[in-house]
CSV table of C-alpha atoms in Angstrom, one decimal:
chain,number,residue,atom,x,y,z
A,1,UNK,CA,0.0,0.0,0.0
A,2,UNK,CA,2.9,2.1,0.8
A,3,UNK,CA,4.8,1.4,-2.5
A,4,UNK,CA,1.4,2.3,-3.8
A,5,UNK,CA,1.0,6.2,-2.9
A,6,UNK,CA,4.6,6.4,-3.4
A,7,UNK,CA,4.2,5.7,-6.9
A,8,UNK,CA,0.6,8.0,-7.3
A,9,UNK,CA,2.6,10.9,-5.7
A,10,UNK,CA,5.5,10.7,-8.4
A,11,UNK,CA,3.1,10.4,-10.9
A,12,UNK,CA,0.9,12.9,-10.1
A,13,UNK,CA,4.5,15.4,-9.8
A,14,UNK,CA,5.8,14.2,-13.2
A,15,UNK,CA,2.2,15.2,-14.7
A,16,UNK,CA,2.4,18.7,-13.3
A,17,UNK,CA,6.5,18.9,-14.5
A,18,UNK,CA,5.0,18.1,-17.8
A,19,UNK,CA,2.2,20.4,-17.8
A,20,UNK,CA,4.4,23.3,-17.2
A,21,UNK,CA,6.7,22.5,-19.8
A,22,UNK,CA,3.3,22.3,-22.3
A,23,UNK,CA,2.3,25.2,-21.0
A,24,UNK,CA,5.4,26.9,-21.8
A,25,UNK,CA,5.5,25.1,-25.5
A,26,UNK,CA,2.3,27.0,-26.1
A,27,UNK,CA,4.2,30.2,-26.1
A,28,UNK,CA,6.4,29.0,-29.0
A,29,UNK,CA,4.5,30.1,-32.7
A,30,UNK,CA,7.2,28.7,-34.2
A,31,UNK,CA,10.5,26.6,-33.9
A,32,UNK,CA,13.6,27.1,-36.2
A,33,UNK,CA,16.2,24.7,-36.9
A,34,UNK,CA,18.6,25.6,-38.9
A,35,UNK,CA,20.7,22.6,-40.9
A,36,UNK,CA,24.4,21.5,-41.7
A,37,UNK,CA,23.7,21.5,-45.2
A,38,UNK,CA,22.9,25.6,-44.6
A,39,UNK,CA,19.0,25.7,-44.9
A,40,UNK,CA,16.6,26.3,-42.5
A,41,UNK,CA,13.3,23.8,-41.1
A,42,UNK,CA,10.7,25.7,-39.2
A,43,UNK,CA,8.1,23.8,-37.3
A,44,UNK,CA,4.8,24.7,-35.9
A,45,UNK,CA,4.3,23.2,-32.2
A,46,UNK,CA,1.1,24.2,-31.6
A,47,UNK,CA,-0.6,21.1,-32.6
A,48,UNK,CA,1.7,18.7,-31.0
A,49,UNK,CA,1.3,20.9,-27.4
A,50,UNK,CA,-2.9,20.4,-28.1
A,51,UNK,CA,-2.3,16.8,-28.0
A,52,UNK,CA,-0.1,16.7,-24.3
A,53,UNK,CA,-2.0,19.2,-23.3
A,54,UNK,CA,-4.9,17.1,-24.0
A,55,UNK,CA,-3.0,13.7,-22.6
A,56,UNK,CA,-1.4,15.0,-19.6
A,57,UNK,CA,-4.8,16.3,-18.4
A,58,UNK,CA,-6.7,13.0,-19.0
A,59,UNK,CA,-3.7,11.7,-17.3
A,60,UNK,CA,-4.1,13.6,-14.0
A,61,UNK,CA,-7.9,13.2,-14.3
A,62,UNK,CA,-7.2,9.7,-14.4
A,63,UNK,CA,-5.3,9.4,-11.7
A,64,UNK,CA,-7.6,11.8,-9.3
A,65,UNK,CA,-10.1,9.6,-10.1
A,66,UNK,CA,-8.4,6.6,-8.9
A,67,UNK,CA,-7.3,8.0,-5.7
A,68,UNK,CA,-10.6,9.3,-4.6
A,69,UNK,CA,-12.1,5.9,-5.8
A,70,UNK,CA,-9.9,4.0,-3.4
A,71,UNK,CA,-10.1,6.7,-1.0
A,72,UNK,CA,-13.8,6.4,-0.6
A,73,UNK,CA,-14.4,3.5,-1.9
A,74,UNK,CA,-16.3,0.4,0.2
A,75,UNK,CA,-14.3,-0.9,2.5
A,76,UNK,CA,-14.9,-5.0,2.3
């Protein structure tokens, strides 16, 4: 059981790391790289950041509703 909320609680930490780092990714209208060959590739993140956003949320829902399901769950 121990082992248990140990894991949750990093869980639960790494989702909210990641969430700030998408957060921050939505700031971004566009990423330059620029080549060895001399040329540049621009990419658009903003779709890409929709879909963590998206999955890191479920993610943390996910795991609320686990917690509060064994929290009040009945007790047999």
């Amino acid at each position: 059981m121990k082992r248990r909320n140990i894991f949750y609680t990093i869980l639960i930490i790494l989702n909210i790391v990641c969430l700030y780092f998408i957060i921050d990714l939505f700031n971004y209208d566009e990423i330059v790289e620029y080549l060895l060959n001399g040329e540049k590739r621009i990419t658009h993140p903003r779709k890409l950041t929709y879909l963590l956003y998206i999955t890191i949320l479920s993610n943390l829902y996910f795991m609320a509703f686990t917690i509060m399901e064994r929290a009040f769950g009945e007790k047999d």
